[in-house]
mmCIF file of C-alpha atoms in Angstrom:
data_model
loop_
_atom_site.group_PDB
_atom_site.id
_atom_site.type_symbol
_atom_site.label_atom_id
_atom_site.label_comp_id
_atom_site.label_asym_id
_atom_site.label_seq_id
_atom_site.Cartn_x
_atom_site.Cartn_y
_atom_site.Cartn_z
ATOM 1 C CA MET A 1 133.492 107.324 -24.652
ATOM 2 C CA ASP A 2 134.180 110.181 -21.480
ATOM 3 C CA LEU A 3 131.902 107.429 -18.835
ATOM 4 C CA GLY A 4 133.343 110.966 -15.903
ATOM 5 C CA LEU A 5 130.551 113.190 -13.934
ATOM 6 C CA THR A 6 130.363 116.828 -14.584
ATOM 7 C CA PRO A 7 130.530 119.004 -11.633
ATOM 8 C CA GLU A 8 126.259 119.703 -12.891
ATOM 9 C CA GLU A 9 125.982 115.747 -13.428
ATOM 10 C CA GLU A 10 126.632 115.017 -9.827
ATOM 11 C CA GLU A 11 124.985 118.593 -8.773
ATOM 12 C CA PHE A 12 122.217 116.506 -10.780
ATOM 13 C CA ARG A 13 122.051 113.292 -9.310
ATOM 14 C CA ALA A 14 121.834 115.004 -5.224
ATOM 15 C CA ARG A 15 118.695 116.552 -6.462
ATOM 16 C CA LEU A 16 117.735 113.589 -7.594
ATOM 17 C CA ARG A 17 117.894 111.387 -4.446
ATOM 18 C CA THR A 18 116.995 113.936 -2.602
ATOM 19 C CA TRP A 19 113.370 113.593 -4.505
ATOM 20 C CA LEU A 20 113.271 109.940 -4.128
ATOM 21 C CA ALA A 21 113.728 110.092 -0.810
ATOM 22 C CA GLY A 22 111.416 112.308 -0.272
ATOM 23 C CA VAL A 23 108.519 111.196 -2.561
ATOM 24 C CA LEU A 24 108.673 107.259 -1.741
ATOM 25 C CA PRO A 25 107.048 107.042 1.496
ATOM 26 C CA THR A 26 104.662 108.956 0.177
ATOM 27 C CA LEU A 27 103.105 106.949 -2.600
ATOM 28 C CA PRO A 28 100.244 104.784 -1.716
ATOM 29 C CA PRO A 29 100.115 100.420 -1.807
ATOM 30 C CA LYS A 30 101.231 99.280 -4.843
ATOM 31 C CA PRO A 31 97.901 97.523 -6.168
ATOM 32 C CA SER A 32 97.294 93.689 -6.665
ATOM 33 C CA PRO A 33 99.395 92.498 -10.446
ATOM 34 C CA HIS A 34 95.290 92.136 -11.078
ATOM 35 C CA ASP A 35 93.956 94.819 -10.802
ATOM 36 C CA TRP A 36 94.461 96.672 -14.484
ATOM 37 C CA PRO A 37 92.382 99.872 -13.896
ATOM 38 C CA GLY A 38 93.949 100.515 -10.513
ATOM 39 C CA ARG A 39 98.108 99.424 -11.751
ATOM 40 C CA ARG A 40 96.287 102.126 -14.095
ATOM 41 C CA ALA A 41 96.462 104.591 -12.149
ATOM 42 C CA TYR A 42 99.060 104.156 -9.785
ATOM 43 C CA ASP A 43 101.360 104.347 -12.689
ATOM 44 C CA LEU A 44 99.427 107.190 -13.817
ATOM 45 C CA GLY A 45 100.455 109.070 -10.474
ATOM 46 C CA TRP A 46 103.712 108.075 -10.365
ATOM 47 C CA GLN A 47 103.693 109.589 -13.791
ATOM 48 C CA ARG A 48 101.946 113.135 -12.655
ATOM 49 C CA ARG A 49 104.603 113.302 -9.941
ATOM 50 C CA LEU A 50 107.471 113.063 -12.003
ATOM 51 C CA TYR A 51 106.072 115.614 -14.638
ATOM 52 C CA ASP A 52 104.796 118.335 -11.956
ATOM 53 C CA ALA A 53 109.031 117.703 -10.333
ATOM 54 C CA GLY A 54 109.612 118.036 -13.665
ATOM 55 C CA TYR A 55 111.526 114.673 -14.713
ATOM 56 C CA ALA A 56 108.567 114.022 -16.881
ATOM 57 C CA GLY A 57 110.407 113.073 -20.293
ATOM 58 C CA LEU A 58 113.636 114.317 -18.975
ATOM 59 C CA HIS A 59 115.754 113.143 -22.145
ATOM 60 C CA TRP A 60 113.023 113.975 -24.408
ATOM 61 C CA PRO A 61 113.925 116.934 -26.726
ATOM 62 C CA VAL A 62 112.573 120.758 -25.336
ATOM 63 C CA ASP A 63 110.188 121.751 -28.011
ATOM 64 C CA ALA A 64 108.908 117.742 -27.991
ATOM 65 C CA GLY A 65 107.744 118.691 -24.275
ATOM 66 C CA GLY A 66 111.177 116.853 -22.211
ATOM 67 C CA ARG A 67 113.165 119.305 -20.560
ATOM 68 C CA GLY A 68 116.846 117.773 -23.662
ATOM 69 C CA ALA A 69 118.759 116.243 -21.035
ATOM 70 C CA THR A 70 122.199 115.248 -21.889
ATOM 71 C CA PRO A 71 122.518 111.218 -22.185
ATOM 72 C CA THR A 72 124.211 110.773 -18.721
ATOM 73 C CA GLN A 73 121.268 112.432 -17.461
ATOM 74 C CA HIS A 74 119.006 110.259 -17.950
ATOM 75 C CA LEU A 75 121.903 107.474 -17.134
ATOM 76 C CA ILE A 76 121.820 109.075 -13.636
ATOM 77 C CA PHE A 77 117.968 109.373 -13.366
ATOM 78 C CA LEU A 78 116.965 105.800 -14.181
ATOM 79 C CA GLU A 79 120.357 104.147 -12.078
ATOM 80 C CA GLU A 80 119.345 106.342 -8.862
ATOM 81 C CA THR A 81 115.487 105.809 -9.822
ATOM 82 C CA GLU A 82 115.933 102.002 -9.489
ATOM 83 C CA LYS A 83 118.704 101.930 -6.629
ATOM 84 C CA ALA A 84 115.760 103.840 -4.787
ATOM 85 C CA GLY A 85 113.154 100.855 -5.218
ATOM 86 C CA ALA A 86 110.456 104.070 -7.630
ATOM 87 C CA PRO A 87 107.712 102.573 -9.307
ATOM 88 C CA TYR A 88 108.317 101.512 -12.632
ATOM 89 C CA VAL A 89 106.760 103.657 -15.909
ATOM 90 C CA GLY A 90 104.313 100.709 -15.803
ATOM 91 C CA ALA A 91 101.427 100.593 -18.067
ATOM 92 C CA ASN A 92 102.710 104.143 -19.639
ATOM 93 C CA PHE A 93 105.441 102.173 -21.886
ATOM 94 C CA VAL A 94 104.133 102.969 -24.902
ATOM 95 C CA GLY A 95 102.734 106.315 -25.021
ATOM 96 C CA LEU A 96 106.620 106.843 -22.844
ATOM 97 C CA LEU A 97 108.954 104.670 -24.249
ATOM 98 C CA HIS A 98 107.579 104.012 -28.086
ATOM 99 C CA ALA A 99 104.827 105.842 -29.836
ATOM 100 C CA GLY A 100 106.197 109.262 -27.508
ATOM 101 C CA PRO A 101 109.448 109.743 -29.075
ATOM 102 C CA THR A 102 108.074 108.000 -32.656
ATOM 103 C CA ILE A 103 105.476 111.176 -32.490
ATOM 104 C CA ALA A 104 108.420 113.547 -31.480
ATOM 105 C CA SER A 105 110.879 112.383 -34.307
ATOM 106 C CA GLU A 106 108.354 111.598 -36.544
ATOM 107 C CA GLY A 107 105.589 114.161 -36.536
ATOM 108 C CA SER A 108 103.575 117.576 -37.422
ATOM 109 C CA ALA A 109 103.203 120.215 -35.289
ATOM 110 C CA GLU A 110 99.598 120.020 -34.403
ATOM 111 C CA GLN A 111 100.708 116.564 -34.019
ATOM 112 C CA ARG A 112 102.809 116.735 -31.334
ATOM 113 C CA ALA A 113 101.416 119.048 -29.232
ATOM 114 C CA ARG A 114 97.654 117.041 -28.601
ATOM 115 C CA TRP A 115 99.875 113.539 -28.115
ATOM 116 C CA LEU A 116 102.879 114.497 -25.637
ATOM 117 C CA PRO A 117 102.256 116.931 -23.019
ATOM 118 C CA PRO A 118 98.833 113.884 -22.109
ATOM 119 C CA VAL A 119 101.485 111.409 -21.997
ATOM 120 C CA LEU A 120 103.640 113.218 -20.228
ATOM 121 C CA ARG A 121 101.198 114.306 -17.375
ATOM 122 C CA GLY A 122 100.450 111.065 -16.837
ATOM 123 C CA GLU A 123 97.277 111.411 -19.135
ATOM 124 C CA GLU A 124 96.696 108.669 -20.941
ATOM 125 C CA VAL A 125 98.365 105.632 -21.881
ATOM 126 C CA TRP A 126 98.552 103.946 -25.003
ATOM 127 C CA CYS A 127 99.201 100.114 -26.232
ATOM 128 C CA GLN A 128 100.406 98.813 -29.436
ATOM 129 C CA GLY A 129 98.776 97.243 -32.187
ATOM 130 C CA PHE A 130 101.625 95.455 -34.401
ATOM 131 C CA SER A 131 101.601 92.113 -34.670
ATOM 132 C CA GLU A 132 98.625 89.782 -36.010
ATOM 133 C CA PRO A 133 98.003 86.677 -35.236
ATOM 134 C CA ASP A 134 98.828 86.037 -39.015
ATOM 135 C CA ALA A 135 102.479 86.924 -39.405
ATOM 136 C CA GLY A 136 103.701 86.168 -36.764
ATOM 137 C CA SER A 137 107.148 87.459 -36.972
ATOM 138 C CA ASP A 138 106.990 89.039 -40.168
ATOM 139 C CA LEU A 139 105.336 92.230 -39.703
ATOM 140 C CA ALA A 140 106.158 92.916 -43.004
ATOM 141 C CA ALA A 141 102.943 90.431 -43.912
ATOM 142 C CA LEU A 142 100.253 91.948 -40.734
ATOM 143 C CA ARG A 143 96.848 91.954 -42.647
ATOM 144 C CA THR A 144 95.172 94.082 -40.948
ATOM 145 C CA ARG A 145 92.866 96.385 -43.676
ATOM 146 C CA ALA A 146 92.143 100.823 -44.118
ATOM 147 C CA ARG A 147 90.816 102.547 -46.842
ATOM 148 C CA ARG A 148 89.877 106.071 -47.707
ATOM 149 C CA ASP A 149 87.047 106.938 -47.094
ATOM 150 C CA GLY A 150 86.374 110.643 -47.417
ATOM 151 C CA ASP A 151 88.436 112.376 -44.213
ATOM 152 C CA ASP A 152 88.919 109.001 -42.670
ATOM 153 C CA TYR A 153 90.175 105.068 -42.766
ATOM 154 C CA VAL A 154 88.578 102.799 -42.395
ATOM 155 C CA VAL A 155 89.613 99.382 -40.479
ATOM 156 C CA SER A 156 89.138 96.207 -40.775
ATOM 157 C CA GLY A 157 91.369 93.403 -39.206
ATOM 158 C CA SER A 158 93.241 91.892 -35.351
ATOM 159 C CA LYS A 159 96.348 92.355 -33.855
ATOM 160 C CA ILE A 160 97.455 90.341 -30.457
ATOM 161 C CA TRP A 161 99.782 90.992 -27.735
ATOM 162 C CA THR A 162 99.028 94.190 -27.474
ATOM 163 C CA SER A 163 99.170 95.648 -24.722
ATOM 164 C CA HIS A 164 97.483 97.514 -21.964
ATOM 165 C CA ALA A 165 94.520 96.876 -24.043
ATOM 166 C CA GLU A 166 92.200 97.012 -21.942
ATOM 167 C CA VAL A 167 93.689 100.145 -20.294
ATOM 168 C CA ALA A 168 94.500 102.556 -23.507
ATOM 169 C CA ASP A 169 93.321 105.245 -24.795
ATOM 170 C CA TRP A 170 95.313 105.277 -28.206
ATOM 171 C CA CYS A 171 96.617 102.576 -29.746
ATOM 172 C CA GLU A 172 98.898 103.140 -32.403
ATOM 173 C CA LEU A 173 98.559 100.523 -35.157
ATOM 174 C CA LEU A 174 99.681 99.409 -38.271
ATOM 175 C CA VAL A 175 97.304 98.894 -41.015
ATOM 176 C CA ARG A 176 97.917 97.888 -44.961
ATOM 177 C CA THR A 177 96.710 100.832 -47.184
ATOM 178 C CA ASP A 178 97.787 99.949 -50.332
ATOM 179 C CA PRO A 179 97.281 95.629 -50.741
ATOM 180 C CA GLU A 180 98.879 95.433 -53.801
ATOM 181 C CA ALA A 181 102.217 97.128 -53.691
ATOM 182 C CA ARG A 182 105.301 95.294 -51.876
ATOM 183 C CA ARG A 183 105.008 93.886 -48.901
ATOM 184 C CA HIS A 184 107.197 96.654 -46.534
ATOM 185 C CA ALA A 185 104.907 99.611 -48.426
ATOM 186 C CA GLY A 186 102.189 100.529 -48.263
ATOM 187 C CA ILE A 187 101.846 99.786 -44.946
ATOM 188 C CA THR A 188 100.422 102.828 -42.801
ATOM 189 C CA TRP A 189 101.145 104.250 -38.903
ATOM 190 C CA LEU A 190 97.615 105.773 -37.272
ATOM 191 C CA ALA A 191 97.324 106.440 -34.584
ATOM 192 C CA MET A 192 93.633 105.247 -32.831
ATOM 193 C CA PRO A 193 90.997 106.409 -30.073
ATOM 194 C CA MET A 194 90.770 103.586 -28.527
ATOM 195 C CA ASP A 195 86.780 103.900 -27.485
ATOM 196 C CA THR A 196 85.660 104.435 -31.219
ATOM 197 C CA PRO A 197 83.084 101.754 -31.950
ATOM 198 C CA GLY A 198 83.802 98.642 -33.399
ATOM 199 C CA ILE A 199 86.981 97.525 -31.214
ATOM 200 C CA THR A 200 87.130 94.593 -29.735
ATOM 201 C CA VAL A 201 89.915 93.865 -27.319
ATOM 202 C CA ARG A 202 90.308 90.045 -25.397
ATOM 203 C CA PRO A 203 91.980 89.660 -22.035
ATOM 204 C CA LEU A 204 94.723 87.172 -22.987
ATOM 205 C CA ARG A 205 96.254 85.413 -19.958
ATOM 206 C CA THR A 206 100.139 84.774 -20.254
ATOM 207 C CA LEU A 207 102.644 82.105 -18.965
ATOM 208 C CA ALA A 208 102.909 83.996 -15.496
ATOM 209 C CA GLY A 209 98.820 85.137 -14.835
ATOM 210 C CA SER A 210 98.784 88.528 -16.212
ATOM 211 C CA THR A 211 96.937 89.939 -18.467
ATOM 212 C CA GLU A 212 98.837 92.924 -20.063
ATOM 213 C CA PHE A 213 98.268 91.780 -23.215
ATOM 214 C CA ALA A 214 95.614 91.396 -25.707
ATOM 215 C CA GLU A 215 93.898 90.793 -28.859
ATOM 216 C CA VAL A 216 92.417 93.462 -30.861
ATOM 217 C CA PHE A 217 89.882 92.841 -33.219
ATOM 218 C CA LEU A 218 88.702 95.663 -35.082
ATOM 219 C CA ASP A 219 85.844 95.768 -37.851
ATOM 220 C CA GLU A 220 85.160 99.277 -40.021
ATOM 221 C CA VAL A 221 86.967 101.307 -37.498
ATOM 222 C CA ARG A 222 87.267 105.594 -38.112
ATOM 223 C CA VAL A 223 89.426 106.445 -37.586
ATOM 224 C CA PRO A 224 90.319 110.588 -38.861
ATOM 225 C CA ALA A 225 92.802 110.359 -41.214
ATOM 226 C CA ALA A 226 94.276 113.517 -39.337
ATOM 227 C CA ASN A 227 96.072 110.850 -36.891
ATOM 228 C CA ARG A 228 98.157 109.322 -39.542
ATOM 229 C CA VAL A 229 102.549 109.531 -38.674
ATOM 230 C CA GLY A 230 103.961 110.246 -42.190
ATOM 231 C CA ALA A 231 102.854 109.981 -44.940
ATOM 232 C CA GLU A 232 99.974 107.364 -46.465
ATOM 233 C CA ASN A 233 102.219 104.292 -47.927
ATOM 234 C CA ASP A 234 104.687 104.686 -45.941
ATOM 235 C CA GLY A 235 104.628 103.089 -42.204
ATOM 236 C CA TRP A 236 107.057 100.554 -42.082
ATOM 237 C CA ARG A 237 109.405 103.697 -42.278
ATOM 238 C CA VAL A 238 108.301 105.153 -39.572
ATOM 239 C CA THR A 239 107.111 102.273 -37.685
ATOM 240 C CA MET A 240 111.551 101.117 -38.071
ATOM 241 C CA VAL A 241 112.014 104.391 -35.740
ATOM 242 C CA THR A 242 109.448 102.735 -33.370
ATOM 243 C CA LEU A 243 111.089 100.046 -33.548
ATOM 244 C CA SER A 244 114.426 101.457 -33.106
ATOM 245 C CA TYR A 245 113.680 102.971 -29.776
ATOM 246 C CA GLU A 246 111.982 99.577 -28.134
ATOM 247 C CA ARG A 247 115.575 97.809 -28.627
ATOM 248 C CA GLY A 248 118.377 100.639 -28.569
ATOM 249 C CA THR A 249 116.191 103.004 -25.685
ATOM 250 C CA ALA A 250 112.949 101.083 -24.299
ATOM 251 C CA PHE A 251 114.968 98.576 -21.858
ATOM 252 C CA VAL A 252 117.586 100.471 -20.388
ATOM 253 C CA GLY A 253 116.328 100.535 -17.584
ATOM 254 C CA GLU A 254 115.516 96.957 -16.533
ATOM 255 C CA VAL A 255 119.167 96.261 -16.831
ATOM 256 C CA VAL A 256 119.767 98.581 -14.118
ATOM 257 C CA ALA A 257 117.212 96.773 -12.656
ATOM 258 C CA CYS A 258 118.973 92.971 -13.608
ATOM 259 C CA ARG A 259 122.549 94.342 -11.584
ATOM 260 C CA ARG A 260 120.410 95.350 -8.474
ATOM 261 C CA VAL A 261 118.710 91.280 -9.087
ATOM 262 C CA LEU A 262 122.251 89.818 -9.958
ATOM 263 C CA SER A 263 123.037 91.233 -6.128
ATOM 264 C CA GLU A 264 120.134 89.873 -3.963
ATOM 265 C CA VAL A 265 120.511 86.496 -6.394
ATOM 266 C CA ALA A 266 124.340 85.729 -4.706
ATOM 267 C CA ARG A 267 123.304 86.966 -1.437
ATOM 268 C CA GLU A 268 120.655 84.661 -0.951
ATOM 269 C CA ALA A 269 122.742 81.809 -2.786
ATOM 270 C CA ARG A 270 125.525 83.019 0.503
ATOM 271 C CA ARG A 271 122.253 82.708 2.982
ATOM 272 C CA ASN A 272 120.588 79.912 2.091
ATOM 273 C CA GLY A 273 123.873 77.402 1.504
ATOM 274 C CA ARG A 274 124.633 77.797 -1.958
ATOM 275 C CA TRP A 275 127.100 79.449 -2.082
ATOM 276 C CA ASP A 276 129.311 76.957 -1.791
ATOM 277 C CA ASP A 277 128.601 75.060 -5.233
ATOM 278 C CA ALA A 278 131.417 76.378 -7.823
ATOM 279 C CA VAL A 279 129.034 75.912 -11.085
ATOM 280 C CA LEU A 280 126.972 78.164 -8.871
ATOM 281 C CA ARG A 281 129.391 80.658 -8.699
ATOM 282 C CA ARG A 282 131.044 81.024 -12.044
ATOM 283 C CA ARG A 283 127.634 80.904 -14.128
ATOM 284 C CA LEU A 284 126.945 84.446 -11.160
ATOM 285 C CA GLY A 285 130.325 85.906 -11.873
ATOM 286 C CA ARG A 286 129.431 85.169 -15.963
ATOM 287 C CA LEU A 287 126.554 87.461 -15.171
ATOM 288 C CA ASN A 288 127.709 89.805 -12.944
ATOM 289 C CA ALA A 289 130.311 90.937 -16.494
ATOM 290 C CA GLU A 290 127.811 90.379 -18.736
ATOM 291 C CA PHE A 291 125.309 93.148 -17.427
ATOM 292 C CA ARG A 292 128.581 95.557 -16.967
ATOM 293 C CA ALA A 293 129.229 94.699 -20.222
ATOM 294 C CA LEU A 294 125.241 96.355 -21.242
ATOM 295 C CA TRP A 295 125.887 98.351 -19.263
ATOM 296 C CA ARG A 296 128.150 100.280 -20.893
ATOM 297 C CA LEU A 297 126.687 99.436 -24.663
ATOM 298 C CA THR A 298 124.204 100.796 -23.101
ATOM 299 C CA GLN A 299 126.016 103.569 -22.398
ATOM 300 C CA TRP A 300 126.728 103.791 -26.204
ATOM 301 C CA ASN A 301 123.425 103.375 -27.327
ATOM 302 C CA VAL A 302 122.334 106.222 -25.246
ATOM 303 C CA SER A 303 124.986 108.729 -26.580
ATOM 304 C CA GLU A 304 124.483 107.187 -29.930
ATOM 305 C CA ALA A 305 120.745 108.621 -30.007
ATOM 306 C CA GLN A 306 121.639 111.623 -28.535
ATOM 307 C CA GLY A 307 123.873 112.647 -32.049
ATOM 308 C CA THR A 308 122.173 111.805 -33.096
ATOM 309 C CA GLY A 309 118.748 113.348 -33.238
ATOM 310 C CA GLY A 310 117.344 111.601 -30.813
ATOM 311 C CA VAL A 311 116.728 108.018 -33.428
ATOM 312 C CA PRO A 312 119.296 104.943 -31.512
ATOM 313 C CA GLY A 313 121.155 103.983 -34.605
ATOM 314 C CA THR A 314 120.680 99.580 -35.550
ATOM 315 C CA GLY A 315 123.042 98.779 -32.491
ATOM 316 C CA GLY A 316 120.453 98.414 -29.921
ATOM 317 C CA SER A 317 119.729 94.751 -32.317
ATOM 318 C CA VAL A 318 122.424 94.289 -30.438
ATOM 319 C CA PHE A 319 121.804 95.099 -27.375
ATOM 320 C CA LYS A 320 117.774 93.487 -26.911
ATOM 321 C CA LEU A 321 119.326 90.394 -28.685
ATOM 322 C CA ARG A 322 122.185 89.092 -25.721
ATOM 323 C CA TYR A 323 120.173 91.411 -23.086
ATOM 324 C CA SER A 324 116.905 89.252 -23.980
ATOM 325 C CA HIS A 325 119.398 86.670 -23.526
ATOM 326 C CA ALA A 326 121.472 87.256 -20.330
ATOM 327 C CA ARG A 327 118.180 87.531 -18.634
ATOM 328 C CA GLN A 328 116.518 84.729 -18.718
ATOM 329 C CA GLU A 329 119.606 83.024 -17.775
ATOM 330 C CA LEU A 330 120.438 85.650 -15.174
ATOM 331 C CA PHE A 331 116.697 84.442 -12.920
ATOM 332 C CA ASP A 332 117.578 80.534 -14.514
ATOM 333 C CA ALA A 333 120.369 81.822 -11.847
ATOM 334 C CA ALA A 334 118.175 82.913 -9.754
ATOM 335 C CA ALA A 335 115.347 79.383 -9.018
ATOM 336 C CA GLU A 336 119.406 77.207 -8.553
ATOM 337 C CA SER A 337 119.579 79.868 -6.229
ATOM 338 C CA LEU A 338 116.614 79.127 -4.585
ATOM 339 C CA GLY A 339 116.467 76.074 -4.697
ATOM 340 C CA PRO A 340 113.281 74.436 -4.295
ATOM 341 C CA ASP A 341 111.175 77.475 -3.268
ATOM 342 C CA SER A 342 112.212 77.886 -7.528
ATOM 343 C CA LEU A 343 109.013 76.788 -7.407
ATOM 344 C CA ASP A 344 106.745 78.774 -5.608
ATOM 345 C CA LEU A 345 104.771 81.585 -7.230
ATOM 346 C CA GLY A 346 105.183 83.764 -4.313
ATOM 347 C CA ARG A 347 108.663 84.109 -3.747
ATOM 348 C CA GLU A 348 110.319 86.198 -5.260
ATOM 349 C CA TRP A 349 111.695 85.664 -8.919
ATOM 350 C CA THR A 350 109.761 82.572 -9.212
ATOM 351 C CA LEU A 351 106.881 84.684 -11.944
ATOM 352 C CA ASP A 352 110.276 86.975 -13.486
ATOM 353 C CA ARG A 353 111.498 83.706 -14.388
ATOM 354 C CA LEU A 354 109.186 82.298 -16.458
ATOM 355 C CA SER A 355 108.107 86.395 -17.628
ATOM 356 C CA SER A 356 111.525 86.281 -18.549
ATOM 357 C CA LEU A 357 111.083 83.390 -21.259
ATOM 358 C CA SER A 358 109.368 86.481 -24.149
ATOM 359 C CA TYR A 359 112.094 88.832 -23.913
ATOM 360 C CA THR A 360 113.573 87.046 -26.634
ATOM 361 C CA ILE A 361 110.013 87.101 -29.085
ATOM 362 C CA ALA A 362 108.681 90.702 -27.436
ATOM 363 C CA ALA A 363 109.823 93.548 -30.000
ATOM 364 C CA GLY A 364 111.371 91.133 -32.193
ATOM 365 C CA THR A 365 112.501 87.585 -31.862
ATOM 366 C CA SER A 366 116.501 86.882 -31.601
ATOM 367 C CA GLN A 367 116.029 85.692 -35.751
ATOM 368 C CA ILE A 368 115.130 89.038 -35.955
ATOM 369 C CA GLN A 369 118.318 90.945 -34.514
ATOM 370 C CA ARG A 370 120.761 88.125 -35.822
ATOM 371 C CA ASN A 371 119.117 88.437 -39.892
ATOM 372 C CA ILE A 372 119.577 92.403 -38.041
ATOM 373 C CA VAL A 373 122.894 93.126 -37.259
ATOM 374 C CA ALA A 374 123.701 90.896 -39.016
ATOM 375 C CA GLU A 375 122.937 92.475 -42.806
ATOM 376 C CA ARG A 376 122.626 95.845 -41.236
ATOM 377 C CA ILE A 377 126.335 95.805 -39.647
ATOM 378 C CA LEU A 378 128.174 93.769 -40.535
ATOM 379 C CA GLY A 379 126.936 93.601 -43.671
ATOM 380 C CA LEU A 380 126.182 89.954 -45.189
ATOM 381 C CA PRO A 381 124.431 89.268 -47.744
ATOM 382 C CA ARG A 382 120.269 88.092 -46.776
ATOM 383 C CA GLY A 383 119.458 85.076 -47.350
ATOM 384 C CA ARG A 384 117.774 83.635 -49.524
#
C-alpha cells in the first residue's frame, strides 16, 4: 500500500485546512449534552456547512450525491477535521455512516434520490432499529413482525438501544416478514418514518447519564412497501452490508481522536508528576503502537472498500474487535494519569471512560466479532 501523498492530495489537505480555519471560529456554542433538540440542530447545521463547502459525503459515489473522493482524500478529511477540533457527525451518524451508505449500495434509484440528498444536506436524521430486548447479540432472533397488507407492511414489536430515536426522522428497521423461514431468512430491511402513528419512543439513560438511546415500541405501524430496501426476506444480506459499514469504516474518525487523546494523556502525566511511573509510561507507549497499527488497518480497510465498490469487507471485524478494547485501555490509562481526579464526572475523559465500556457491545459484541474472524477469515469450523 502506497502511503505517500500525491501533489493533488497535498493540495486537497491545504484547501481543507484553510476552510476549517475560517469556518470553525464562526460556529455557535455547543449545546448541553442533555439538550437533544439543540444537539440535533447543531449537528445538522455543521452538516449543512460541509455540504455547502463540497465536503459532505466526500467518499460517497458521485451517483449517490457524494464527491467520489479517493480513500486517501477521505482519510485526510478525517485527520484534518479531528485535528482542528471540528464537530463530529453526532446525531447524523446513522444516516451518514450506516443507513445512507446501505441505501447507496442497495437502494433503488428512487430511494437514493429520496433519502440520500436530505442526509447530505443536513435536513434529516436517521436512527437504527436493529436490536431487540429478547435477542441480545443474536440479531437473527428478532421477533418484530411485519405482515403485508396491500401496499403497506403492518409492523408490531419493539426495539432497544435505538440511537437518537428521540430526534430522528427515519429509522432503518429490521422486521421478520416470514416467521416460518429459518432464522437468517424471512427478515426484511425497511425505512420507517418516525412520525408514523403507533410509534412510542422511551429514552434510556446510560451509565454516562445521557439519553442517546431509546426503546421504541411499534403497535400496528404502517410502513409503505416502497420503503423496503432490497427484496422481501432478503434483509439479512442487506443488514450485513449495513454492519460492514458500521464495523469497517464508521469508527475511522474515532481512531484519529484516540491518537489525539493519547498525546493529551501523556502531557497530563508529565504535568502532574505521574510520568515518573515506569508502568504507566510503558502502557502509554504500547497504546501508541496499538493506535498507529489501527490507523494502518483503517487505511487498509478504507482502500479495500474502495476496491470492492465501497462496501467494507470482513476485515472490519478485526478492526472493530481490537479498537473496542484499545479504546477501553486508553481511557483506563487516562484514569491512571488523572489519579483521584478521574472520579470527578466534570473532568475530561471521565465520561469517555464510562462510555468506552459499551464499545465491546455496540455494533456486535466482541464475542460475535471473534466468531466472524474465526469462521470467515481464518476458515475455522463453526462452533456447535
